[in-house]
XYZ file of N, CA and C in Angstrom:
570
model
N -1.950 9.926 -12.388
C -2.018 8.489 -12.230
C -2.318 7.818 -13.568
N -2.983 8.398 -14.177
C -3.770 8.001 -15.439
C -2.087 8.066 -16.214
N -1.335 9.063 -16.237
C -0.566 8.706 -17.449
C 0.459 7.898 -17.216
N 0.644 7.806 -15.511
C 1.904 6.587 -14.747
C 1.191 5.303 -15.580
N -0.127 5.126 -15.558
C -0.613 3.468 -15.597
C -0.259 3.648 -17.608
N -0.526 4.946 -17.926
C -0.547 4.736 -19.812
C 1.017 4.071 -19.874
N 2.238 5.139 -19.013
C 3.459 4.834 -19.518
C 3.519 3.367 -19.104
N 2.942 3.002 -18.036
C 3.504 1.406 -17.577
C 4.497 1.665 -16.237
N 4.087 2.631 -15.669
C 5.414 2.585 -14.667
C 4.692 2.682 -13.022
N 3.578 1.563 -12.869
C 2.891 1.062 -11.903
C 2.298 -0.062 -11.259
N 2.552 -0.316 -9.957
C 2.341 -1.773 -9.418
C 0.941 -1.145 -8.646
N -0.187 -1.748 -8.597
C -1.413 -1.522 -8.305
C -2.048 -2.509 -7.374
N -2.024 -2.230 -6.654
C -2.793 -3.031 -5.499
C -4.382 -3.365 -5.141
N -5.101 -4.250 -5.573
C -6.533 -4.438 -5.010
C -6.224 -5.477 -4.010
N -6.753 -4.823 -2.674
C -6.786 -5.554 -1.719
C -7.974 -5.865 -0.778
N -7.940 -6.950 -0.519
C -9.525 -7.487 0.222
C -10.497 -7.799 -0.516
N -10.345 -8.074 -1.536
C -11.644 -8.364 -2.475
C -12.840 -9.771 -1.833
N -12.065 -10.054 -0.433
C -12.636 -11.159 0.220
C -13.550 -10.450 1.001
N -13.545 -9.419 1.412
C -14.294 -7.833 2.339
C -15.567 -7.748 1.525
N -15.840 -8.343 0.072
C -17.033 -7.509 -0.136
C -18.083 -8.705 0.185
N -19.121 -8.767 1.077
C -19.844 -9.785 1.264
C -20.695 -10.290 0.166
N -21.508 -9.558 -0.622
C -22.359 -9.906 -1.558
C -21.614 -10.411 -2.670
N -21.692 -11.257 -2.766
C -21.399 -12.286 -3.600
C -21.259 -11.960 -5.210
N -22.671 -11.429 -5.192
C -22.732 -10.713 -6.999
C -21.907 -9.940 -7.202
N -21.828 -8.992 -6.410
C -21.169 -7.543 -6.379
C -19.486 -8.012 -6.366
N -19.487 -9.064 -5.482
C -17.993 -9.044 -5.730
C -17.720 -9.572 -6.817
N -18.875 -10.801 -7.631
C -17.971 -10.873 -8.604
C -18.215 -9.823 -9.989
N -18.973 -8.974 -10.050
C -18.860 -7.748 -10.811
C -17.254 -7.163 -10.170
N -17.109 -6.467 -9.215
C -15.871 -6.184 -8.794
C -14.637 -7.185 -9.377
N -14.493 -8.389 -9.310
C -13.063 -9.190 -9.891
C -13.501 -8.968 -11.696
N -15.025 -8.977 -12.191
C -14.998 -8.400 -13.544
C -13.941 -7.302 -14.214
N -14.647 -5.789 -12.999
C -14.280 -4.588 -13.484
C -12.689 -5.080 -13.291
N -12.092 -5.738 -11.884
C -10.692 -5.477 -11.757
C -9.805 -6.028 -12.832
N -10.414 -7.043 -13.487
C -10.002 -7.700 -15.047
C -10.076 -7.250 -15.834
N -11.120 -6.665 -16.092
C -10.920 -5.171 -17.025
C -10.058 -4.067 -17.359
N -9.521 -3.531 -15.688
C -8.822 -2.637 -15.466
C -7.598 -3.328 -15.600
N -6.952 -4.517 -15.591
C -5.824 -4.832 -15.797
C -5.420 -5.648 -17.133
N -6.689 -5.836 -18.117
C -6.487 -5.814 -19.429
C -6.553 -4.560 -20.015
N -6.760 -3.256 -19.854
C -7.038 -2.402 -20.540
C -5.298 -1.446 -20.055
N -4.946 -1.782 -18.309
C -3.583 -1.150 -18.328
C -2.558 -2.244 -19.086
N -2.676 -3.161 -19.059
C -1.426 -4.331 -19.451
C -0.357 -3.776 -20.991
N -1.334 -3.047 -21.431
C -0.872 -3.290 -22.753
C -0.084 -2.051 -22.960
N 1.269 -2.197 -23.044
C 1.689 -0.483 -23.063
C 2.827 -0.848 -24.283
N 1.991 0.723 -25.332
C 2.530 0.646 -26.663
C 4.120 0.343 -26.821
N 4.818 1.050 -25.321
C 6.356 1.013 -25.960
C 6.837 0.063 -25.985
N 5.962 -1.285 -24.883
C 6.845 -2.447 -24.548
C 8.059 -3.152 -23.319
N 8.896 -1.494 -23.180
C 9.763 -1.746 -22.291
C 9.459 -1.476 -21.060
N 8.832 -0.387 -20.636
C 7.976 -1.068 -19.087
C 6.385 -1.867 -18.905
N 6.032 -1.981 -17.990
C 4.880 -2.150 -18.114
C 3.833 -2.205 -16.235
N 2.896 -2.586 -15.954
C 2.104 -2.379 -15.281
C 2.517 -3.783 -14.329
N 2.189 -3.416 -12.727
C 2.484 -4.764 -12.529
C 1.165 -4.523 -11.551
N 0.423 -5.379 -11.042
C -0.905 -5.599 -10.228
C -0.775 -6.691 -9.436
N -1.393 -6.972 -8.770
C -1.527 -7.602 -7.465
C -3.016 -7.290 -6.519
N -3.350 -8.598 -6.559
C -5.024 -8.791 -5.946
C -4.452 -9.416 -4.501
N -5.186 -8.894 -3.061
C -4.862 -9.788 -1.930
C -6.345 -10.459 -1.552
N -6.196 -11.192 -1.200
C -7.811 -11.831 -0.757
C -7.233 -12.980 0.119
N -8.320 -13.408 1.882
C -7.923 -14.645 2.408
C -8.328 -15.542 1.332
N -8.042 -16.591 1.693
C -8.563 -17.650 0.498
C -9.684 -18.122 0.770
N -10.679 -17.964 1.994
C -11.764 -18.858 2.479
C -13.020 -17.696 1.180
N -12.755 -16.063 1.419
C -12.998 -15.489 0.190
C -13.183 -15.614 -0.976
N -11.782 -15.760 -1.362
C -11.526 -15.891 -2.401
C -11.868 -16.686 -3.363
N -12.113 -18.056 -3.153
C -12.150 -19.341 -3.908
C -13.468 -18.787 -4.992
N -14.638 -18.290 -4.625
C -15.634 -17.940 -5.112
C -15.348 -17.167 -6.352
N -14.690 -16.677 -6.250
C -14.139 -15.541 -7.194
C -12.873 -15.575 -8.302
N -12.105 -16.555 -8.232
C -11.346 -16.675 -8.527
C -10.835 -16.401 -10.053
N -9.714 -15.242 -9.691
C -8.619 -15.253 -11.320
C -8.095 -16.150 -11.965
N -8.867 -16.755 -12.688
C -8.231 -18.203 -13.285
C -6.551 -17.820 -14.559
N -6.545 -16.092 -14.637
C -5.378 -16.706 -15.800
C -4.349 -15.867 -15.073
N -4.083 -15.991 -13.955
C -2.785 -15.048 -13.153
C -2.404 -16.045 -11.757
N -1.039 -15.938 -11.563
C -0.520 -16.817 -10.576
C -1.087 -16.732 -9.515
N -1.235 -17.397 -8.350
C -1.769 -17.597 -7.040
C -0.857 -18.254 -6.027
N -0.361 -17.666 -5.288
C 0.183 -17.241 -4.673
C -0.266 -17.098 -2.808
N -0.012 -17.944 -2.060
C 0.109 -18.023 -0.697
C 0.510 -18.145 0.713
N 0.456 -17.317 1.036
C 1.193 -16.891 1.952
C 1.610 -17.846 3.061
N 2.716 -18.478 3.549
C 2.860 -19.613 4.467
C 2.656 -18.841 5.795
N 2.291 -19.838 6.766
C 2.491 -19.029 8.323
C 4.298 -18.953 8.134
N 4.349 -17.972 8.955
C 5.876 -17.449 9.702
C 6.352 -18.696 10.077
N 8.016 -18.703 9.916
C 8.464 -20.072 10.875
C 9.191 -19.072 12.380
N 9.614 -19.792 13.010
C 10.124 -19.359 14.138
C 11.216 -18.473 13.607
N 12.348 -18.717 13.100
C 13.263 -17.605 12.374
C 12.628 -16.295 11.664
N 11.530 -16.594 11.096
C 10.873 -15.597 10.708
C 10.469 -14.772 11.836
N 10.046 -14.918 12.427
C 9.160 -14.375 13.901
C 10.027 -13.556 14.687
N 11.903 -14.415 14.732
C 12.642 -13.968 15.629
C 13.328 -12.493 15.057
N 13.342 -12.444 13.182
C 13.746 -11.596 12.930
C 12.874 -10.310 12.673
N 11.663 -10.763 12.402
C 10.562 -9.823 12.294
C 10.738 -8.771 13.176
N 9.992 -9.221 14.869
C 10.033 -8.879 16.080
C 10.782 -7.425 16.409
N 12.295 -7.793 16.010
C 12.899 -6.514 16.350
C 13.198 -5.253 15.472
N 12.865 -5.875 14.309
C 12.852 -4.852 13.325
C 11.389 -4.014 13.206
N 10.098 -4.557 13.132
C 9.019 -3.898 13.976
C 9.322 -3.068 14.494
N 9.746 -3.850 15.787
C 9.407 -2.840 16.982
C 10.361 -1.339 16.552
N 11.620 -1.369 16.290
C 12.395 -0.304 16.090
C 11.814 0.427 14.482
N 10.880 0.186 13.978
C 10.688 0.820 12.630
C 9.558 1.723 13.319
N 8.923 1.829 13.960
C 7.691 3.278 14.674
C 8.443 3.792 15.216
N 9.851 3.730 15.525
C 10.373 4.734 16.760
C 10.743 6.172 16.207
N 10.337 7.133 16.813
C 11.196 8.741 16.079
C 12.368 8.330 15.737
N 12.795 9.480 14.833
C 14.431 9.546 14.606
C 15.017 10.374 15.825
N 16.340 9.857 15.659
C 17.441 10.377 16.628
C 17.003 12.231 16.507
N 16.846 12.734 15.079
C 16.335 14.196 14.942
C 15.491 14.801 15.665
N 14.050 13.577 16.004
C 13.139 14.319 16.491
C 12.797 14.075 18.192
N 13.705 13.132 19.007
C 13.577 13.008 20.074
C 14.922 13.296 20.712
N 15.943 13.774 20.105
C 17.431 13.263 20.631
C 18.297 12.096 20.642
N 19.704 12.018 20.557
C 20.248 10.822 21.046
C 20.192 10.159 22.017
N 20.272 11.154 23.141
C 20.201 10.068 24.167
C 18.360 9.461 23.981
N 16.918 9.853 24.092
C 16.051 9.552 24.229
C 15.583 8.499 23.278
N 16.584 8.850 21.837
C 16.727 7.372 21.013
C 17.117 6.462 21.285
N 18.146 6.338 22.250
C 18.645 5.197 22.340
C 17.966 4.309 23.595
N 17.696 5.231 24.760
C 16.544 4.878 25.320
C 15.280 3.804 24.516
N 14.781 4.760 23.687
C 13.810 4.029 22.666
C 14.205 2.843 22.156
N 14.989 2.903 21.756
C 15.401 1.497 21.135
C 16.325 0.414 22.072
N 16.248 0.993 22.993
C 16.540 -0.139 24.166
C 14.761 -0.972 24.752
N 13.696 -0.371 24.819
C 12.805 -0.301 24.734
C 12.113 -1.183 23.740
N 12.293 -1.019 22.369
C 12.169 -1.827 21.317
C 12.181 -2.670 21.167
N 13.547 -3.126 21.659
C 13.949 -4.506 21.901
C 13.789 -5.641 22.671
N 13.195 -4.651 24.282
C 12.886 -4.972 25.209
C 11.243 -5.933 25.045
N 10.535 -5.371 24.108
C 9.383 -5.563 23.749
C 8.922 -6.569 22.885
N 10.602 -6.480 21.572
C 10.686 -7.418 21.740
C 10.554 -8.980 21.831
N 11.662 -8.803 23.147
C 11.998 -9.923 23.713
C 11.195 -10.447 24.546
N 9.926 -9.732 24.958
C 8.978 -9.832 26.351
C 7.807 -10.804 24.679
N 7.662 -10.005 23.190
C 6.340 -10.954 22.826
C 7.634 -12.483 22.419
N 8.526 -12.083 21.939
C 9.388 -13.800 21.818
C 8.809 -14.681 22.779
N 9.285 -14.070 23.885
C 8.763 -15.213 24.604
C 7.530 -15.626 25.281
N 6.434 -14.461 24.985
C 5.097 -15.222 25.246
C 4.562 -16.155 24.323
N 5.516 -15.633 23.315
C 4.779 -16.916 21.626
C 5.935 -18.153 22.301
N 7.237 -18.416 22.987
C 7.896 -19.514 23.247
C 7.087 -20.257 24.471
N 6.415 -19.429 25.095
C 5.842 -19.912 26.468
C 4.088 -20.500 25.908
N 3.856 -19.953 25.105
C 2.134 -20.403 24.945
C 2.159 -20.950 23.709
N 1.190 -22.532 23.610
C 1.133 -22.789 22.175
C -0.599 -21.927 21.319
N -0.964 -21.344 21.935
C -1.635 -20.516 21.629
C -0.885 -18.983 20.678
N -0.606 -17.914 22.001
C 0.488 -17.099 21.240
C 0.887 -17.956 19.814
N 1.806 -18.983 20.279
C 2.431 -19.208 19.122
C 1.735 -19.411 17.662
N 0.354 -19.842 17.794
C -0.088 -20.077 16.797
C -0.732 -18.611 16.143
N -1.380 -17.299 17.069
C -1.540 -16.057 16.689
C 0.022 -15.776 15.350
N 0.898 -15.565 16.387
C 2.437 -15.629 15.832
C 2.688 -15.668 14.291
N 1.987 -17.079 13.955
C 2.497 -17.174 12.249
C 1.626 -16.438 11.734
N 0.641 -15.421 11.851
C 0.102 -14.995 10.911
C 0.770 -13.373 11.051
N 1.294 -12.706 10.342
C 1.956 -11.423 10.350
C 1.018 -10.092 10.673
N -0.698 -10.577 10.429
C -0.993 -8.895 11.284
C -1.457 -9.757 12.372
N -1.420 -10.729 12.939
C -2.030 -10.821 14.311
C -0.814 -11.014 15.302
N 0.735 -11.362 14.305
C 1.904 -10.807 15.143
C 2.237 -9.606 15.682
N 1.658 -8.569 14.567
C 1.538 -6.949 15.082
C 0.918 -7.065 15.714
N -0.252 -6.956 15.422
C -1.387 -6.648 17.028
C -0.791 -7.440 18.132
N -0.399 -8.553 18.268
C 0.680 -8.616 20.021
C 1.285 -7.887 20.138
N 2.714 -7.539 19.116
C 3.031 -6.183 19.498
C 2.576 -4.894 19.931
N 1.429 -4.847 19.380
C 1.244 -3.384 19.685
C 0.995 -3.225 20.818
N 0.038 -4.835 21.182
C -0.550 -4.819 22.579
C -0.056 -4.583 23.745
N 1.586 -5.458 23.357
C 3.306 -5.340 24.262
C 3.125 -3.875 24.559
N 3.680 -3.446 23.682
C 3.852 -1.998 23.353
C 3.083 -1.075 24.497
N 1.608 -1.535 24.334
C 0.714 -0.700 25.206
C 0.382 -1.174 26.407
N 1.572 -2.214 26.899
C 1.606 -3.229 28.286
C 0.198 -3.813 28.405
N -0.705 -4.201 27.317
C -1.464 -5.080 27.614
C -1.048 -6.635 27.970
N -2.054 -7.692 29.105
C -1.013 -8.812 28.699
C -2.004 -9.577 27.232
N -0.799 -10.805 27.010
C -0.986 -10.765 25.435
C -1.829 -12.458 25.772
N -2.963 -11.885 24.751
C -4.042 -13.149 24.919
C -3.428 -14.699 24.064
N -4.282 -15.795 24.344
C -3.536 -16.955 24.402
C -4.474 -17.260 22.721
N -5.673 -16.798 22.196
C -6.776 -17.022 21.848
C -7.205 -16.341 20.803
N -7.205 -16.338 19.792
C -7.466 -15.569 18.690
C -8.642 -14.492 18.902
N -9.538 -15.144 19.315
C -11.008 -13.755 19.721
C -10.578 -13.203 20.715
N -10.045 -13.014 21.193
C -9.609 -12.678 22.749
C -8.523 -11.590 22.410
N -7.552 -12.267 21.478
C -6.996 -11.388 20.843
C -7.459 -9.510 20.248
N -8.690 -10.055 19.338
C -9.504 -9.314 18.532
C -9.878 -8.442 19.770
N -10.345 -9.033 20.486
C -10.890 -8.268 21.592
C -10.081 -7.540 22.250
N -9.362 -7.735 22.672
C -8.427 -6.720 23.406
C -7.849 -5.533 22.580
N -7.374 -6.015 21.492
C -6.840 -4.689 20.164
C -7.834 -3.801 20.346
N -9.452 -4.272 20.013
C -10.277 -3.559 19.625
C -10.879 -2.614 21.408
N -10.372 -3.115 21.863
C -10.754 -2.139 23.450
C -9.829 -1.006 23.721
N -8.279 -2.044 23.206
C -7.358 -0.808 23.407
C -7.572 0.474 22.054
N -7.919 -0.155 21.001
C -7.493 0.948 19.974
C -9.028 1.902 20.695
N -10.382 1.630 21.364
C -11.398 2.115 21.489
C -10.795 3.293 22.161
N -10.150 2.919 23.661
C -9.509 3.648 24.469
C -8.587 4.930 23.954
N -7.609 4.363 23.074
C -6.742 5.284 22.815
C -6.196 5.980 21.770
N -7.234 5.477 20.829
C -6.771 5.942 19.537
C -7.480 6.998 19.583
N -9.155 7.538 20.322
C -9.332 8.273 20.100
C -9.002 9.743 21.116
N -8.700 9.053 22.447
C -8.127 10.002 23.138
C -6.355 10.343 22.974
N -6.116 10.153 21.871
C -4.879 9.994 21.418
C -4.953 11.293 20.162
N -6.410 11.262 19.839
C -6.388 12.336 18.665
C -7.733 13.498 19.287
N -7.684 13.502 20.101
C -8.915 14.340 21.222
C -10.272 14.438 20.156
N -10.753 12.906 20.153
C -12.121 13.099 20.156
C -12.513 11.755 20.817
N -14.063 12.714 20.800
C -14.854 11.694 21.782
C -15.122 10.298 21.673
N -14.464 9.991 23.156
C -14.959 8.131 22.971
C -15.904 7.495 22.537
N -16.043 6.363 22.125
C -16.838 5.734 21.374
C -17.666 4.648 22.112
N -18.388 4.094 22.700
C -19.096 2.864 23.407
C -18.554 1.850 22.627
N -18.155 0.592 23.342
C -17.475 -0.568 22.749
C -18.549 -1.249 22.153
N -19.722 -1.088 23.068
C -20.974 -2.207 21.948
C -21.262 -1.063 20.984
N -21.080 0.382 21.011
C -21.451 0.748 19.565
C -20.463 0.358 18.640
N -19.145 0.496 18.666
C -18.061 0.208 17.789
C -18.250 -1.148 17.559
N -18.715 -2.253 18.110
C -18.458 -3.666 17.684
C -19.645 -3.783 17.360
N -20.824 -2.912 17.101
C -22.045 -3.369 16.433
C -21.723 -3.011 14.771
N -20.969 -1.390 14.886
C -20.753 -1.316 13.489
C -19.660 -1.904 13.090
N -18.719 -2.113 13.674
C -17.376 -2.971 12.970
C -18.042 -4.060 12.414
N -19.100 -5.153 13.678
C -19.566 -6.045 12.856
C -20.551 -6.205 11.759
């Protein structure tokens, strides 16, 4: 890694720098990360070079802020966005035709679509949904929820809540270990 970042032939990601609560600490953290991207920037040959990228919400962020690099924000989804998202999602987790068969692929991706077309239209039917909708991971999490035939909440906490019951449920009996108590998981999540 060390000699990818010397030659220049790396895009580097710090993400969440809005995650660290203490205030000091984070801004020691946007220090060091200024550091680390004046000390990769500079590459002797010239012709490649380093590219970086900080993600942070902005309610975070403002505190902290990179004053000599672009900023950059993310719009909610428009409805075209949403409509094309949706099905490409859903069909990007599915096995390949290799590892389930043709026919059980195509099954699958009849399925996909089906899913869908079932969150389209709970975000066309609720102005709630719809507003979850423009933000791109709380569009996944409906999906997933689709996916796992939960029905899909109208309500942003409600939202949170349900992901976090289903992933309690099944993520870990999904990888055979032992369940977790929901007030223990939401004491330490929080």
């Amino acid at each position: 890694l060390k000699d990818a970042l010397t030659d220049g032939g790396c895009l580097v990601l710090f993400d969440g720098l809005d995650e660290i609560s203490d205030l000091t600490i984070r801004r020691l953290i946007r220090d060091e990360i200024e550091r680390f991207i004046t000390d990769y920037s500079a590459i002797p040959s010239g012709a490649t070079f380093n590219r970086f990228l900080i993600t942070s919400r902005v309610a975070g962020y403002e505190v902290v802020v990179f004053q000599h690099y672009w900023h950059i924000t993310v719009a909610a989804l428009r409805e075209e966005q949403i409509k094309d998202f949706l099905p490409r999602w859903c069909r990007a987790s599915l096995p390949t035709p290799e590892m389930v068969g043709p026919d059980k692929h195509k099954a699958l991706l009849q399925e996909a679509d089906l899913t869908a077309q079932r969150v389209m239209s709970a975000i066309t039917a609720s102005s709630g949904a719809r507003k979850l909708a423009d933000n791109p991971l709380l569009l996944t999490l409906l999906v997933v929820l689709q996916q796992n035939r939960v029905e899909l909440p109208r309500q942003r906490y409600k939202l949170y809540s349900a992901i976090t019951t289903m992933m309690l449920e099944n993520r870990n009996a999904d990888k055979f270990l032992p369940a977790i108590e929901e007030k223990q998981a939401i004491e330490r999540l929080g």
